[in-house]
GROMACS .gro file of C-alpha atoms in nm:
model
  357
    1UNK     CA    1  -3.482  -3.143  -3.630
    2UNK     CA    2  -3.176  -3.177  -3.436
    3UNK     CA    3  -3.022  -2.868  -3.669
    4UNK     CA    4  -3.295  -2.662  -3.687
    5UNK     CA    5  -3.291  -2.653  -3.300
    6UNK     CA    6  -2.914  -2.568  -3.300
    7UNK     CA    7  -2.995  -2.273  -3.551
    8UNK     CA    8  -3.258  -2.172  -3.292
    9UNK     CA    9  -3.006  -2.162  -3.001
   10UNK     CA   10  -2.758  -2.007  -3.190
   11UNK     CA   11  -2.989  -1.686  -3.288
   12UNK     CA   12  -3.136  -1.671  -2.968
   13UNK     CA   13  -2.776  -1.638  -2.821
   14UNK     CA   14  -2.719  -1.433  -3.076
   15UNK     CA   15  -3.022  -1.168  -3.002
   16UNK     CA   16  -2.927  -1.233  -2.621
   17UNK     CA   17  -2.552  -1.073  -2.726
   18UNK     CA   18  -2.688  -0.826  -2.900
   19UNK     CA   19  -2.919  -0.680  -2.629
   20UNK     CA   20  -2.630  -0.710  -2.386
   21UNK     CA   21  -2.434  -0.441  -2.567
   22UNK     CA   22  -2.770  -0.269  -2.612
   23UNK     CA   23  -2.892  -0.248  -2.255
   24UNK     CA   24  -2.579  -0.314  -2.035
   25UNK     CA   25  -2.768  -0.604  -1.894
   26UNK     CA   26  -2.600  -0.965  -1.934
   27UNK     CA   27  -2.803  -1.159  -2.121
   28UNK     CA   28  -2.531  -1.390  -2.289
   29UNK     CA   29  -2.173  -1.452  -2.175
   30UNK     CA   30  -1.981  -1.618  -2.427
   31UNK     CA   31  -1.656  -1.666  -2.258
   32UNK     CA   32  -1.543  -1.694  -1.881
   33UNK     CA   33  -1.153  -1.670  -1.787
   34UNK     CA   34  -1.163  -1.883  -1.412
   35UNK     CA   35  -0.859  -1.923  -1.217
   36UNK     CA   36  -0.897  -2.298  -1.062
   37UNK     CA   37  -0.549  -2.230  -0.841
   38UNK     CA   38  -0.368  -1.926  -0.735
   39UNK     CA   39  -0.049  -2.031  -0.762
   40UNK     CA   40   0.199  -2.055  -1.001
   41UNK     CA   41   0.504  -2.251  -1.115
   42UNK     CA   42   0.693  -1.992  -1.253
   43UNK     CA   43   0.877  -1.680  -1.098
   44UNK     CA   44   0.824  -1.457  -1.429
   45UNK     CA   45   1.004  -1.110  -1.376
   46UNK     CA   46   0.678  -0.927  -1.499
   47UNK     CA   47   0.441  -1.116  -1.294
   48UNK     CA   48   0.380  -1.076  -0.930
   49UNK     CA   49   0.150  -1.368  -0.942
   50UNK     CA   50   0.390  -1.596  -0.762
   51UNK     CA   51   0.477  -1.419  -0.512
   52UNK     CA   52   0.152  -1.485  -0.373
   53UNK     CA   53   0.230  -1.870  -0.343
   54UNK     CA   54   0.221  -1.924   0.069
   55UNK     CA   55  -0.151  -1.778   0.033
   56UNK     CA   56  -0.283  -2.054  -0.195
   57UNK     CA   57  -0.646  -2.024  -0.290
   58UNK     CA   58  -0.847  -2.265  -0.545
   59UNK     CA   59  -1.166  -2.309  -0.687
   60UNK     CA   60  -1.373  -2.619  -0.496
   61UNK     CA   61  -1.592  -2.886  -0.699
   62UNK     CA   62  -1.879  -2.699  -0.503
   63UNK     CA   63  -1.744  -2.362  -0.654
   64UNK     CA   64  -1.794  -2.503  -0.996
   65UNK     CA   65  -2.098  -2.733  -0.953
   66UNK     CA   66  -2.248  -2.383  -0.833
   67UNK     CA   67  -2.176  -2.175  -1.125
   68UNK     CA   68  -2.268  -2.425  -1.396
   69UNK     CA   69  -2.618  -2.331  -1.345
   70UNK     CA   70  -2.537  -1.941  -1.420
   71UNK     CA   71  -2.286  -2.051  -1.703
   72UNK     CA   72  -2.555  -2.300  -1.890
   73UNK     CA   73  -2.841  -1.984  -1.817
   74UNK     CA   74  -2.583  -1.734  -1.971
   75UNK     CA   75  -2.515  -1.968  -2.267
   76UNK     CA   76  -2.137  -1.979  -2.219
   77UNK     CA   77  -1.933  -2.135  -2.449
   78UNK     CA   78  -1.542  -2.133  -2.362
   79UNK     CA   79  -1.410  -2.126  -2.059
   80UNK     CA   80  -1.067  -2.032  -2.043
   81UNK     CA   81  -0.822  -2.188  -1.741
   82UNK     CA   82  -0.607  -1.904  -1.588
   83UNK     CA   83  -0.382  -1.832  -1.338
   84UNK     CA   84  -0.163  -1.854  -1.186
   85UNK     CA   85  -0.088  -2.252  -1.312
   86UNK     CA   86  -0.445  -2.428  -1.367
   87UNK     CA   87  -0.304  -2.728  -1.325
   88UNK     CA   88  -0.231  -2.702  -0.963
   89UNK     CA   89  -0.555  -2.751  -0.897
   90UNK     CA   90  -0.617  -3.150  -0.795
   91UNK     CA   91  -0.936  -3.143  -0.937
   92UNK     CA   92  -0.894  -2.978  -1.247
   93UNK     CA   93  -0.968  -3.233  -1.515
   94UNK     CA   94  -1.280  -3.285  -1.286
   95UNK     CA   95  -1.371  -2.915  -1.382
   96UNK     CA   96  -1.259  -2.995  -1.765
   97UNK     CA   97  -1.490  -3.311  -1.748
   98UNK     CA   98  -1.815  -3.129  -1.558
   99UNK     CA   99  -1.742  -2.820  -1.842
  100UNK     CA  100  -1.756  -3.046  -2.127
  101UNK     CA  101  -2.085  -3.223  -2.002
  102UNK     CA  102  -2.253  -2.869  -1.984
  103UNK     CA  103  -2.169  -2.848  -2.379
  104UNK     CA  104  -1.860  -2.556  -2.262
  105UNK     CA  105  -1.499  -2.564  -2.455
  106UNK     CA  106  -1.259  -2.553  -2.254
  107UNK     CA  107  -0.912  -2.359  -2.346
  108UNK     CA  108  -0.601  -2.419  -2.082
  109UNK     CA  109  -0.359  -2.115  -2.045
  110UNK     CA  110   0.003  -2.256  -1.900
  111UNK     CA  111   0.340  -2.214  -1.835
  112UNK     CA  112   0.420  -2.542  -1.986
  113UNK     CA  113   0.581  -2.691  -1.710
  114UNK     CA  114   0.346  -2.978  -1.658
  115UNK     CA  115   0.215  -3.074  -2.001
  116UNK     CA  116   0.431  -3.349  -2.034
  117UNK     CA  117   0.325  -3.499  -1.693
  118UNK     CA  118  -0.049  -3.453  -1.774
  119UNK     CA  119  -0.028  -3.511  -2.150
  120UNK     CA  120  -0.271  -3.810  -2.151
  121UNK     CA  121  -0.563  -3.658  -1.973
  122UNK     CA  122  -0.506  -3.273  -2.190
  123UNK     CA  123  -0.597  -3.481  -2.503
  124UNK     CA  124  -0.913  -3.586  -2.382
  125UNK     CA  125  -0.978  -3.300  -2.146
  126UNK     CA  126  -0.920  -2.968  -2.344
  127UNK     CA  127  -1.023  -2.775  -2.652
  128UNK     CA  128  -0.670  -2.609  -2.718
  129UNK     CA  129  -0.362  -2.511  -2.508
  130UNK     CA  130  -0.203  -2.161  -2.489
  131UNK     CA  131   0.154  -2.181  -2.365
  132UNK     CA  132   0.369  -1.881  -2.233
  133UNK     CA  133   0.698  -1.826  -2.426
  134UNK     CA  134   0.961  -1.543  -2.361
  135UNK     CA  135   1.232  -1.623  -2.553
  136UNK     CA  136   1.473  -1.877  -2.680
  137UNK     CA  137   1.609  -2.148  -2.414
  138UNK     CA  138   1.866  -1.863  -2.256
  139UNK     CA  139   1.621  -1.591  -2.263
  140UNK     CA  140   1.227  -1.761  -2.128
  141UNK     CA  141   1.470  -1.958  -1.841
  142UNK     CA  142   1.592  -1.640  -1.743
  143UNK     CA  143   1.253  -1.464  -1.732
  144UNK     CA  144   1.054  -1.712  -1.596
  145UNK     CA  145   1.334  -1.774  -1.325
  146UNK     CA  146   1.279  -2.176  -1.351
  147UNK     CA  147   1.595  -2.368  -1.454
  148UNK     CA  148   1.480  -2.608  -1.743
  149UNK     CA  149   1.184  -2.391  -1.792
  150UNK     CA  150   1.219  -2.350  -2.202
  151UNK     CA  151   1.315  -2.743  -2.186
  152UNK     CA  152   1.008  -2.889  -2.001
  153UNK     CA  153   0.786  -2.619  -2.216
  154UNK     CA  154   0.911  -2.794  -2.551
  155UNK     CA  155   0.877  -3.167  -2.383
  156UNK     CA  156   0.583  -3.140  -2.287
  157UNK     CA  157   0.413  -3.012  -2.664
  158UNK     CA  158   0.606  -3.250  -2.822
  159UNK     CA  159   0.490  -3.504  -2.586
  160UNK     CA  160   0.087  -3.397  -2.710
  161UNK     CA  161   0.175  -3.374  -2.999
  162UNK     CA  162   0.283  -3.718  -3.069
  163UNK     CA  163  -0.066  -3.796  -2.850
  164UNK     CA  164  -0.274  -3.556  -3.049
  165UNK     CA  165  -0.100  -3.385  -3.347
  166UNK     CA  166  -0.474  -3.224  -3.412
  167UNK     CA  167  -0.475  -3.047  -3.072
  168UNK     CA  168  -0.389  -2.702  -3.123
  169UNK     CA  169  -0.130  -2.529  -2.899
  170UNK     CA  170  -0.038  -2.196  -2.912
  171UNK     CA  171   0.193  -1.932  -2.746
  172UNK     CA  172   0.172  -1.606  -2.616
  173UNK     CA  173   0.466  -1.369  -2.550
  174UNK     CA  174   0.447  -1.035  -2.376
  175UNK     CA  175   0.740  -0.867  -2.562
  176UNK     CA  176   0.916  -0.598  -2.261
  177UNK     CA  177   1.253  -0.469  -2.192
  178UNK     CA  178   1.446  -0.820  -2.128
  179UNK     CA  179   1.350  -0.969  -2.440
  180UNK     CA  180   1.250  -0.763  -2.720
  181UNK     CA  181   1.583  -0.780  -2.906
  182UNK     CA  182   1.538  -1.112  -2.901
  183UNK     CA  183   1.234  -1.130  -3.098
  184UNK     CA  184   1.312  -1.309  -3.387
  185UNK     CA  185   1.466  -1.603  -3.214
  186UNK     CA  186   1.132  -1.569  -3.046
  187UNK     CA  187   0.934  -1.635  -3.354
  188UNK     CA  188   1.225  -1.900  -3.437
  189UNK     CA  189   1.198  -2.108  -3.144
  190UNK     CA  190   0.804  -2.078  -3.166
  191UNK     CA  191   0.800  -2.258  -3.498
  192UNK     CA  192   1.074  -2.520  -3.371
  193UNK     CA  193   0.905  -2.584  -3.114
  194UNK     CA  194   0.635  -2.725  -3.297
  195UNK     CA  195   0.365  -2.511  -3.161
  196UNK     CA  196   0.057  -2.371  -3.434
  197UNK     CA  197   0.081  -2.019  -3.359
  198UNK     CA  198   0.255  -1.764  -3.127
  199UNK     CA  199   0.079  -1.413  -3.057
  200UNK     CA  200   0.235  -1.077  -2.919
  201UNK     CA  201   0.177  -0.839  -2.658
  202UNK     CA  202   0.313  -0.540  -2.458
  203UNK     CA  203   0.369  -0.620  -2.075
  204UNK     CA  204   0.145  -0.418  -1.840
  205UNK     CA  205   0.332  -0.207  -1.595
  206UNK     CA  206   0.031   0.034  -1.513
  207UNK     CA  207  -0.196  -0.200  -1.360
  208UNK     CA  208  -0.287  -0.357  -1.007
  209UNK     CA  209  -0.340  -0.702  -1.170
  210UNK     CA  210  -0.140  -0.960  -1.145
  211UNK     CA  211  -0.133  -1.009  -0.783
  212UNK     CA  212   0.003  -0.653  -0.731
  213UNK     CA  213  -0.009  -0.540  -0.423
  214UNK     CA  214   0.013  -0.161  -0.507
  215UNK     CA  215   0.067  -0.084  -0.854
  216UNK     CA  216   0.460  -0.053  -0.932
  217UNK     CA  217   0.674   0.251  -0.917
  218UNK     CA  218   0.841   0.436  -1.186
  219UNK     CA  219   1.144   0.251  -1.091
  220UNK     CA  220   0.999  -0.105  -1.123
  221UNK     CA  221   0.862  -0.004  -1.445
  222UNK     CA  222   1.182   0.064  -1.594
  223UNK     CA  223   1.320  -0.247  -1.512
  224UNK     CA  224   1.018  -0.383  -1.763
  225UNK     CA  225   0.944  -0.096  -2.019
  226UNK     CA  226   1.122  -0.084  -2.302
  227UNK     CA  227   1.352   0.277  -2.239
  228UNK     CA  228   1.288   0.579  -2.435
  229UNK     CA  229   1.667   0.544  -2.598
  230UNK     CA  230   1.602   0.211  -2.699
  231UNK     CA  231   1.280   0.285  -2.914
  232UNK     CA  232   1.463   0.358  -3.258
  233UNK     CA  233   1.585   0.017  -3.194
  234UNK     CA  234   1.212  -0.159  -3.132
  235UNK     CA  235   1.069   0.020  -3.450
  236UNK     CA  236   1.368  -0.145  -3.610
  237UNK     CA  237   1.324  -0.499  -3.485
  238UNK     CA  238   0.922  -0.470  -3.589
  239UNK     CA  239   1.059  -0.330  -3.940
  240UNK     CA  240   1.277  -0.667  -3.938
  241UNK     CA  241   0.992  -0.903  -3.841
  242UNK     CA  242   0.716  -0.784  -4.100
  243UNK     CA  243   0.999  -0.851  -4.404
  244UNK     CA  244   1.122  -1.111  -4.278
  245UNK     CA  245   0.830  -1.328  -4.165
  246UNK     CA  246   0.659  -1.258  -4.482
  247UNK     CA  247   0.495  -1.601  -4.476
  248UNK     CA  248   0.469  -1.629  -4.093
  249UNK     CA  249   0.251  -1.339  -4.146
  250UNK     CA  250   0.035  -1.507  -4.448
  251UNK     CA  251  -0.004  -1.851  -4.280
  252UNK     CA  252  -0.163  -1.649  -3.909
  253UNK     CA  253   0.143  -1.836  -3.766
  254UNK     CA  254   0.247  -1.533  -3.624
  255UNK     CA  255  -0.134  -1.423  -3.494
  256UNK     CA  256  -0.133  -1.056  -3.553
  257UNK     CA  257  -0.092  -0.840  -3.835
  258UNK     CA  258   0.177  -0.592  -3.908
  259UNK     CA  259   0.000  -0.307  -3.822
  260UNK     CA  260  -0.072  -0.488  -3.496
  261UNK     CA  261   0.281  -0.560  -3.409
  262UNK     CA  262   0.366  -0.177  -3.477
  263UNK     CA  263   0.091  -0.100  -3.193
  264UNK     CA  264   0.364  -0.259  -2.937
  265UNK     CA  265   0.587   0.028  -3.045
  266UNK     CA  266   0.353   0.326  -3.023
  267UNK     CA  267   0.227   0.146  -2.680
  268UNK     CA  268   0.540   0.207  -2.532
  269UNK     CA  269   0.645   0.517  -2.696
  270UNK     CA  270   0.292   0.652  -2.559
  271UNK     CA  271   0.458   0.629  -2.231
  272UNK     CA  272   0.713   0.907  -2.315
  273UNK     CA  273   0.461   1.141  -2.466
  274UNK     CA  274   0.573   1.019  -2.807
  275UNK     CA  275   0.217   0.936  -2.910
  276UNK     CA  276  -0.121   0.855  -2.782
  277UNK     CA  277  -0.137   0.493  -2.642
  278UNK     CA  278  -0.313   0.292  -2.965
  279UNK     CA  279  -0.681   0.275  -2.991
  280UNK     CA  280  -0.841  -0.070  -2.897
  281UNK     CA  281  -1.219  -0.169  -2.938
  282UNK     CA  282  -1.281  -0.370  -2.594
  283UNK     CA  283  -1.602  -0.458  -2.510
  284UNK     CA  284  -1.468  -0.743  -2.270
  285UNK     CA  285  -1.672  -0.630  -1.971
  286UNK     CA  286  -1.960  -0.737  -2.161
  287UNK     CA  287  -1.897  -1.044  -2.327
  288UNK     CA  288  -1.664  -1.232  -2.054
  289UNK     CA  289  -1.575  -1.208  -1.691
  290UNK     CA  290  -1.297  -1.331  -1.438
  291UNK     CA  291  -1.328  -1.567  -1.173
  292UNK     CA  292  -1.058  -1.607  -0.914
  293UNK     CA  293  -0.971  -1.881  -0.746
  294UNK     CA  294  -1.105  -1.712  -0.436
  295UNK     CA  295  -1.413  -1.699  -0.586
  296UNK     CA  296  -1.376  -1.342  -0.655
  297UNK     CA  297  -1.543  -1.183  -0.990
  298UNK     CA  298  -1.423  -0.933  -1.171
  299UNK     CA  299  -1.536  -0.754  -1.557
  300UNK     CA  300  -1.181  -0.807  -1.698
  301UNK     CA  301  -0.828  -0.870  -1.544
  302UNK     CA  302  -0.800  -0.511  -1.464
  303UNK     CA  303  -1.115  -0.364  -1.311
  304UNK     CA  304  -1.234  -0.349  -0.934
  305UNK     CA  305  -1.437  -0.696  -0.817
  306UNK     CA  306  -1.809  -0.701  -0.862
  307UNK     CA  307  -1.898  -0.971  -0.568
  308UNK     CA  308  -1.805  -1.321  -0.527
  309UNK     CA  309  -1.919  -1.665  -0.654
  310UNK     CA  310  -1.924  -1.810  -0.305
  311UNK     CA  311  -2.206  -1.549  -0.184
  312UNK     CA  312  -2.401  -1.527  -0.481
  313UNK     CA  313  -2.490  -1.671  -0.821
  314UNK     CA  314  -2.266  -1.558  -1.109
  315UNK     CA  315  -2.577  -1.412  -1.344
  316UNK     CA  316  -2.676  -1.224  -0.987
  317UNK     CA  317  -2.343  -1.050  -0.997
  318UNK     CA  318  -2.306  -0.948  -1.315
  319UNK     CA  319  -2.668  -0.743  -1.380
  320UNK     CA  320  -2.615  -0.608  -0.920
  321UNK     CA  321  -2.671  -0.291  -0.961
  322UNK     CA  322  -2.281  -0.202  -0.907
  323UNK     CA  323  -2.216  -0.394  -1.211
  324UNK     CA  324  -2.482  -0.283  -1.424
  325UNK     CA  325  -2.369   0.096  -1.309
  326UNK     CA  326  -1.992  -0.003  -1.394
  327UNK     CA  327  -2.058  -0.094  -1.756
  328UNK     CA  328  -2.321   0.185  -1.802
  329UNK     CA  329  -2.078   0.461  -1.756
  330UNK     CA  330  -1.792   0.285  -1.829
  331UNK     CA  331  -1.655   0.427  -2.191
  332UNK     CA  332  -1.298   0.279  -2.272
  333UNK     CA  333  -1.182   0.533  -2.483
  334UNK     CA  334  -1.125   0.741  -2.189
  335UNK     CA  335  -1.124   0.553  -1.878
  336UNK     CA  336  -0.719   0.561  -1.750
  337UNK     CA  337  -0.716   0.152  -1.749
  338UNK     CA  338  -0.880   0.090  -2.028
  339UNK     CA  339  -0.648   0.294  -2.227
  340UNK     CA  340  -0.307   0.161  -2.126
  341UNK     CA  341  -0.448  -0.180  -2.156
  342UNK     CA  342  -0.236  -0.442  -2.320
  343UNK     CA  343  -0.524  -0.733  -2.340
  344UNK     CA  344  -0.821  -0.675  -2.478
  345UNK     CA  345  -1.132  -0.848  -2.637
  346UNK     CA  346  -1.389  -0.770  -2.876
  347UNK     CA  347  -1.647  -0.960  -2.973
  348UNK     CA  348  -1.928  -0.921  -3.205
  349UNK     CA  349  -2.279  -1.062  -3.099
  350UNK     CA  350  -2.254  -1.284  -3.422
  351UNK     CA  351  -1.895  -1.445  -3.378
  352UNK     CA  352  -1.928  -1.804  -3.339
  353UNK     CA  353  -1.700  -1.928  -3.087
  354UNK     CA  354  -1.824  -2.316  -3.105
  355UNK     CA  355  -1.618  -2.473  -3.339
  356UNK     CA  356  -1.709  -2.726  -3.543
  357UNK     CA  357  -1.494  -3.061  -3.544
   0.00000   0.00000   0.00000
C-alpha cells in the first residue's frame, strides 16, 4: 500500500509539472535555490557577493517555518543552500533538520572553507555538497582572495570523507580569464582532491546578479572575459581536455560532455561577434525559484524579483499576476538575459529528482 501511494504522488507531481509548462501556472516546484545568509567567506574576483558583507541579511526560523507550507503544497523536493556562504547562517542545520522532516533533500553549495569545522553535523544534515574550485592551490587562493583557501577546501572533504565516504561532493568551476590555462591542473587537483565530480562553466559578466550594483563596464569585463587574442588558445586547451581526459569523460567525473565544454568557447567568442552565444533549453523559471536571504524571490538568479516571502506566501508569488505575466511572455531564445546566460536548468516533468538510497 505504502508503494502504490508513492506511485500515486509521484504521477500526480508529475501531471502537476506537466501543466505548469502547459499553463504558466505553478502547480509543482521541484527545486528551490534559498540563500539562508548573505554573506560570504570568500573575496572571489568574479563575484561581487562579498562586497556586500557590512549589510548582512539571513533567512529567520520564522522565514522558513513560513514557507514550508508553500514548499510541501508545491511538492518540492531539493532545496539547494546558496549564497553567499550558507553556513553563516546560525541556524542552518535547523533549516537542514525542518527540510528533511517535510520529506525535502537538501543540497549545500560552498566555498569549502568551513566543512571541516562542521563536518559532523553535514553527514547527518545534507543530501550532497557542491564545492567551488578555481584552480590548483596557487591559482583558487589567488581568485578567491583567502590565504589557505585551496588548503581548508581539501581539509575539510577529506575530513567528510573519512566521516561519510558515501556522501557525494562535487565541484563547480566557472572557467574565465585568470584561470583557463590552467584547466587541466583544474581537473587534476579535482580528482586529488578526492571530490566525485567537478563541472564547468563560463563566468557571467553581463548580468546584475551577484550582488551587482550596476552591471559591470566593458572595462571590468575584460579583466574576467577571456580576450579575443587569446581564443585560439581556449579552443586549444578544450582540444587538450577532451583527448586527454578520455576516461574522465566516460566515468561523468568530469560532468559535461565534450560538446558541452566546446560551448565555453563559442560563449565567449559570441562576445566578439565570432558566433551566436550557444543555444540552451532553460525552463528554470518554471521548475525552481530563488529565495534571498532578505526574503526576496526571484524566477532564476538573473531575472527582476517577483515579491517577497516575508509579505506573502511563496505559491501566492509565484502564480501574482506579475509572475504569471513574466513567464507567459517570457521566450528565452530571445530575451537579452536569457541568452548570455551561463547557468541554466531544464527539467522534464518526468525527471525524478528523489533519489533512492
Amino acid at each position: 500500500m505504502y508503494q502504490y501511494n508513492l506511485m500515486l504522488t509521484s504521477l500526480l507531481h508529475t501531471f502537476h509539472r506537466y501543466r505548469t509548462l502547459q499553463t504558466d501556472k505553478i502547480r509543482a516546484l521541484p527545486i528551490v535555490i534559498l540563500m539562508p545568509h548573505s554573506a560570504c567567506n570568500c573575496k572571489c574576483i568574479m563575484c561581487d557577493i562579498w562586497k556586500g558583507n557590512t549589510n548582512l541579511q539571513q533567512l529567520t526560523e520564522k522565514d522558513i517555518s513560513s514557507l514550508l507550507y508553500s514548499l510541501k503544497k508545491l511538492g518540492t523536493r531539493q532545496v539547494v543552500m546558496s549564497g553567499g556562504e550558507a553556513l553563516l547562517n546560525p541556524n542552518f542545520f535547523k533549516f537542514c533538520k525542518m527540510m528533511k522532516e517535510a520529506g525535502i533533500e537538501v543540497t549545500l553549495l560552498s566555498t569549502g572553507l568551513s566543512l571541516k569545522k562542521h563536518a559532523a553535523s553535514l553527514v547527518t544534515s545534507v543530501h550532497d555538497i557542491i564545492v567551488s574550485l578555481d584552480g590548483d592551490e596557487a591559482v583558487h587562493d589567488t581568485i578567491r582572495n583567502i590565504p589557505g583557501a585551496f588548503y581548508k577546501l581539501t581539509e575539510g572533504v577529506r575530513h567528510i570523507k573519512l566521516l561519510d565516504p558515501l556522501l557525494q561532493i562535487t565541484a563547480r568551476c566557472v572557467i574565465h580569464q585568470l584561470n583557463f590555462r590552467h584547466w587541466p591542473s583544474i581537473i587534476d587537483s579535482a580528482q586529488a582532491i578526492g571530490l566525485n565530480q567537478v563541472s564547468f562553466l563560463p563566468a557571467d559578466v553581463s548580468s546584475a546578479a551577484f550582488n551587482r550594483e550596476v552591471t559591470w563596464d566593458v572595462n571590468r569585463q575584460q579583466q574576467i572575459l577571456i580576450s579575443k587574442e587569446a581564443l585560439p588558445e581556449l579552443k586549444s586547451i578544450i582540444d587538450g581536455i577532451i583527448y586527454n581526459y578520455k576516461a574522465a569523460f566516460t566515468s561523468k567525473f568530469i560532468a559535461e560532455s565534450p560538446e558541452k565544454l566546446l560551448k565555453i568557447y563559442a560563449y565567449y567568442a559570441a562576445f566578439y561577434g565570432l558566433n551566436p552565444f550557444p543555444y540552451k533549453k532553460c525552463n528554470a523559471p518554471w521548475v525552481s525559484t530563488v529565495i534571498e536571504a532578505d526574503g526576496t524571490v526571484k524566477p532564476c538568479f538573473f531575472h527582476e524579483p517577483i515579491g517577497n516571502i516575508r509579505t506573502a506566501s511563496l505559491n501566492d508569488i509565484l502564480n501574482n499576476p506579475k509572475a504569471l505575466n513574466f513567464r507567459k511572455t517570457l521566450n528565452t531564445d530571445t530575451n537579452s538575459t536569457c541568452v548570455k546566460c551561463v547557468c541554466y536548468l531544464n527539467l522534464s516533468p518526468g525527471t525524478n529528482l528523489v533519489k533512492q538510497s
